[in-house]
Structures are given as structure tokens and as C-alpha cells.
CSV table of C-alpha atoms in Angstrom, one decimal:
chain,number,residue,atom,x,y,z
A,537,MET,CA,-18.0,-11.5,-7.3
A,538,LYS,CA,-18.5,-7.6,-8.2
A,539,THR,CA,-14.9,-6.0,-7.4
A,540,ILE,CA,-14.2,-2.4,-6.6
A,541,VAL,CA,-10.4,-2.0,-6.3
A,542,ILE,CA,-10.3,1.5,-4.7
A,543,TYR,CA,-6.9,3.5,-4.4
A,544,ASN,CA,-4.9,5.8,-3.3
A,545,SER,CA,-1.3,7.0,-5.0
A,546,GLN,CA,1.2,9.8,-4.2
A,547,THR,CA,3.7,8.7,-7.1
A,548,GLY,CA,2.4,6.1,-9.4
A,549,PHE,CA,2.8,2.7,-7.6
A,550,THR,CA,-0.5,2.3,-6.1
A,551,ARG,CA,-2.5,3.2,-9.1
A,552,ARG,CA,-0.1,1.1,-11.0
A,553,TYR,CA,-0.8,-1.7,-8.4
A,554,ALA,CA,-4.8,-1.3,-8.5
A,555,GLN,CA,-5.5,-1.2,-12.1
A,556,TRP,CA,-3.8,-4.4,-12.4
A,557,ILE,CA,-5.2,-6.0,-9.6
A,558,ALA,CA,-8.6,-4.7,-11.5
A,559,GLU,CA,-7.4,-5.9,-15.0
A,560,ALA,CA,-7.2,-9.5,-13.8
A,561,ALA,CA,-10.7,-9.7,-11.6
A,562,GLY,CA,-12.3,-7.7,-13.5
A,563,ALA,CA,-13.6,-5.3,-11.1
A,564,ASP,CA,-14.2,-1.7,-11.2
A,565,CYS,CA,-11.5,0.7,-10.7
A,566,LEU,CA,-11.2,4.2,-9.1
A,567,GLU,CA,-9.1,7.0,-7.0
A,568,LEU,CA,-10.1,7.8,-3.5
A,569,SER,CA,-11.3,10.7,-4.3
A,570,ALA,CA,-14.1,9.8,-6.5
A,571,ALA,CA,-15.0,6.8,-4.1
A,572,LYS,CA,-15.7,8.7,-1.6
A,573,LYS,CA,-18.7,9.8,-3.8
A,574,LYS,CA,-19.6,6.9,-5.0
A,575,ARG,CA,-22.6,4.3,-3.5
A,576,LEU,CA,-20.8,1.2,-3.0
A,577,ASP,CA,-23.1,-1.3,-1.6
A,578,ALA,CA,-23.6,-3.0,-4.6
A,579,TYR,CA,-19.7,-4.1,-4.2
A,580,GLU,CA,-19.4,-7.9,-3.1
A,581,ALA,CA,-15.5,-6.5,-2.5
A,582,ILE,CA,-14.1,-3.8,-1.8
A,583,VAL,CA,-10.1,-3.8,-2.3
A,584,PHE,CA,-8.0,-0.5,-0.9
A,585,GLY,CA,-4.8,0.2,-1.6
A,586,SER,CA,-2.9,3.4,-0.4
A,587,TRP,CA,1.1,4.0,-0.3
A,588,ALA,CA,3.2,4.1,3.5
A,589,CYS,CA,4.7,6.4,4.2
A,590,ALA,CA,6.8,5.9,6.9
A,591,GLY,CA,5.1,2.7,7.7
A,592,GLY,CA,1.7,4.7,8.0
A,593,MET,CA,-0.4,3.9,5.1
A,594,GLN,CA,-1.9,7.3,3.6
A,595,LYS,CA,-5.8,7.9,3.8
A,596,ILE,CA,-6.3,4.4,5.7
A,597,GLY,CA,-8.7,6.5,7.9
A,598,TRP,CA,-11.5,6.2,4.8
A,599,PHE,CA,-11.7,2.9,5.2
A,600,LYS,CA,-11.5,2.2,8.2
A,601,HIS,CA,-14.1,4.4,9.0
A,602,ASN,CA,-16.2,2.6,6.9
A,603,ILE,CA,-15.4,-1.5,8.2
A,604,GLY,CA,-18.7,-1.5,10.4
A,605,LYS,CA,-20.7,-0.4,7.5
A,606,TRP,CA,-18.9,-3.1,4.8
A,607,ALA,CA,-19.2,-6.1,7.7
A,608,ASP,CA,-21.0,-8.2,4.9
A,609,LYS,CA,-18.6,-7.8,2.2
A,610,LYS,CA,-15.2,-9.3,1.4
A,611,LEU,CA,-12.4,-6.4,2.1
A,612,ILE,CA,-8.7,-6.4,1.1
A,613,VAL,CA,-6.3,-3.6,1.8
A,614,PHE,CA,-2.7,-3.3,-0.3
A,615,CYS,CA,0.2,-1.5,0.9
A,616,VAL,CA,2.5,-0.3,-1.5
A,617,GLY,CA,6.0,0.9,-0.3
A,618,ALA,CA,9.9,1.1,-0.8
A,619,SER,CA,11.0,-1.8,0.9
A,620,PRO,CA,11.6,-5.0,-0.9
A,621,MET,CA,9.0,-7.7,-0.2
A,622,ASP,CA,11.4,-10.2,2.1
A,623,SER,CA,12.4,-7.2,4.4
A,624,PRO,CA,11.1,-8.1,8.4
A,625,ASP,CA,9.6,-4.6,9.3
A,626,ILE,CA,7.0,-5.2,6.6
A,627,ASP,CA,4.7,-7.4,8.6
A,628,PRO,CA,4.4,-5.2,11.4
A,629,ALA,CA,4.0,-2.2,9.8
A,630,LEU,CA,1.1,-3.5,8.2
A,631,ARG,CA,-0.5,-4.0,12.1
A,632,HIS,CA,0.2,-1.2,13.4
A,633,ASN,CA,-1.9,0.2,10.8
A,634,PHE,CA,-5.2,-1.1,12.2
A,635,THR,CA,-6.7,-2.9,15.4
A,636,GLU,CA,-6.8,-6.3,16.5
A,637,SER,CA,-10.6,-6.4,15.5
A,638,GLU,CA,-10.1,-4.2,12.1
A,639,PHE,CA,-7.4,-6.7,11.3
A,640,LYS,CA,-9.7,-10.0,11.8
A,641,LYS,CA,-12.2,-8.2,9.4
A,642,ILE,CA,-9.9,-7.6,6.6
A,643,SER,CA,-7.1,-9.2,4.9
A,644,VAL,CA,-3.1,-7.3,4.5
A,645,PHE,CA,-1.4,-7.7,1.5
A,646,TYR,CA,2.1,-5.4,1.1
A,647,CYS,CA,3.7,-4.9,-3.0
A,648,PRO,CA,6.8,-3.4,-3.4
A,649,GLY,CA,6.9,-0.3,-5.5
A,650,GLY,CA,9.8,2.5,-5.6
A,651,LEU,CA,10.9,5.4,-5.3
A,652,SER,CA,10.4,8.5,-7.6
A,653,TYR,CA,12.0,11.2,-6.2
A,654,GLU,CA,10.5,13.5,-10.0
A,655,LYS,CA,7.4,12.7,-8.7
A,656,MET,CA,7.0,13.6,-5.1
A,657,ALA,CA,5.2,15.9,-3.4
A,658,PRO,CA,8.1,19.0,-2.1
A,659,TRP,CA,7.2,17.7,1.3
A,660,ALA,CA,7.5,14.0,0.8
A,661,LYS,CA,11.2,14.8,-0.8
A,662,LEU,CA,12.2,17.1,1.5
A,663,MET,CA,11.3,14.3,4.6
A,664,MET,CA,13.4,11.1,1.8
A,665,LYS,CA,16.2,13.7,1.4
A,666,LEU,CA,16.5,14.8,5.1
A,667,PHE,CA,16.8,10.9,5.9
A,668,LEU,CA,19.2,9.9,3.8
A,669,LYS,CA,21.3,13.1,5.1
A,670,THR,CA,21.1,11.5,8.3
A,671,LEU,CA,22.4,8.2,8.1
A,672,LYS,CA,24.9,9.2,5.8
A,673,ALA,CA,26.4,11.4,8.3
A,674,LYS,CA,25.5,8.6,11.4
A,675,ARG,CA,29.1,7.1,12.5
A,676,ASP,CA,29.7,3.4,12.8
A,677,LYS,CA,26.8,2.6,10.5
A,678,THR,CA,25.2,-1.0,10.4
A,679,GLN,CA,25.9,-2.9,7.0
A,680,ALA,CA,21.7,-2.6,6.9
A,681,GLU,CA,22.0,1.8,7.2
A,682,GLN,CA,25.0,1.1,4.3
A,683,GLU,CA,22.6,-0.6,2.4
A,684,MET,CA,19.6,1.9,2.9
A,685,ILE,CA,21.6,4.6,1.7
A,686,GLN,CA,22.7,3.1,-1.6
A,687,ILE,CA,18.6,2.1,-1.7
A,688,ILE,CA,17.1,5.3,-1.2
A,689,SER,CA,19.5,7.5,-2.8
A,690,SER,CA,17.6,7.9,-6.2
A,691,SER,CA,14.5,6.6,-7.4
A,692,TYR,CA,13.7,2.3,-8.6
A,693,ASP,CA,11.1,0.6,-9.5
A,694,ILE,CA,11.0,-2.8,-7.9
A,695,SER,CA,6.9,-3.2,-8.5
A,696,ASP,CA,5.8,-6.0,-10.4
A,697,ARG,CA,2.8,-8.1,-11.8
A,698,LYS,CA,3.5,-11.2,-9.6
A,699,TYR,CA,3.3,-9.5,-6.3
A,700,ILE,CA,-0.8,-9.0,-7.0
A,701,HIS,CA,-1.7,-13.1,-6.7
A,702,PRO,CA,-1.9,-13.3,-3.4
A,703,ILE,CA,-4.8,-10.4,-3.5
A,704,LEU,CA,-6.6,-12.0,-7.0
A,705,GLU,CA,-6.6,-15.4,-5.1
A,706,CYS,CA,-7.4,-14.2,-2.0
A,707,LEU,CA,-10.8,-12.7,-4.5
A,708,LYS,CA,-11.1,-15.5,-5.7
A,709,ARG,CA,-11.9,-18.0,-1.7
A,710,ASP,CA,-11.8,-16.9,1.7
A,711,CYS,CA,-8.7,-15.4,3.0
A,712,ARG,CA,-9.7,-14.4,6.5
A,713,PRO,CA,-7.2,-14.4,8.9
């Protein structure tokens, strides 16, 4: 199956996953800005990956705008975020990015990445630092909030190739919801 993996990455985690998927699937791999200039007619499967910010997938609008014209293709989306794989917030956040009709046409996956303060855009770094400051200042913190403070206090990387296996399986078979 002729496949392309298109990605939007801020700090490198999504790029890493896109490259792993493309390598394992024998697919082409392009950054979003390059993919926007390319005709995708020849591809049977389009995999789009982006990163999450406050539950929203960045640059997902481009992909969503094209879902209708890609009706004959297998469509897969993966989102890379800072939350661990077992976070209960992941599924609702992923679903929030799509309408019900869009969600029926695509397969959506989550891949944990991490935080890289060193590579973040200044606005993103400021947003994270403000969020951390707000959490630290809160009285009567819950256990989850205390854990969040520990997690986001510094850069970390929880990405792993094992998280691409469901995406690769989906490429091999019909995996629509």
C-alpha cells in the first residue's frame, strides 16, 4: 500500500514518530509545509501526525479540510503529547479534535512523547511555566496535581517505538472505528 506520513512537529517528538512509522511501513515522510505543496493522489494511505497543546492537535485543520477529498484513502491520525499512555484524559482530548462524522472516517492514535523546554517556542515555554507556577501556588493540591508538578518541572522523553505498533497494524488491515 503506497503510504505517506505527514507530520507537524515543534520539539521533535512528532518528527521522530513520523520517521519511525515511515521507516517501518516503507512510506514516504514529509513535514507538513512540504506536503501541502505535493499532490497526494497516488497514495492509498495518508498518516498525519501532530502534537497536542492543551488537548488540541496543532495544524489539524489542514488534514480535516482534506478528509472529504480523500474518501478513497485509508486515513490515520496520530497525536503526540506529554501525557503517559495510561492517562484517562487522552481519549476525550483526541475525540474533541474531530466531529463525529470525521471521527468515523479516520483511525486515531496517541503516542506519548515528552517535554523539551530547550526546543520549545518561547510562547509555549511561557505557557508551560505559567501553568506550572499556577499549580505550585494552588492550596490543597490533589495527588494528581502534585504528580503533574513533578512531571512538568523539567524536560523528559517517554517516546518509544513500541507505540507505533497499533498504527502499523492499522495500515496492514481495515482498522476504521
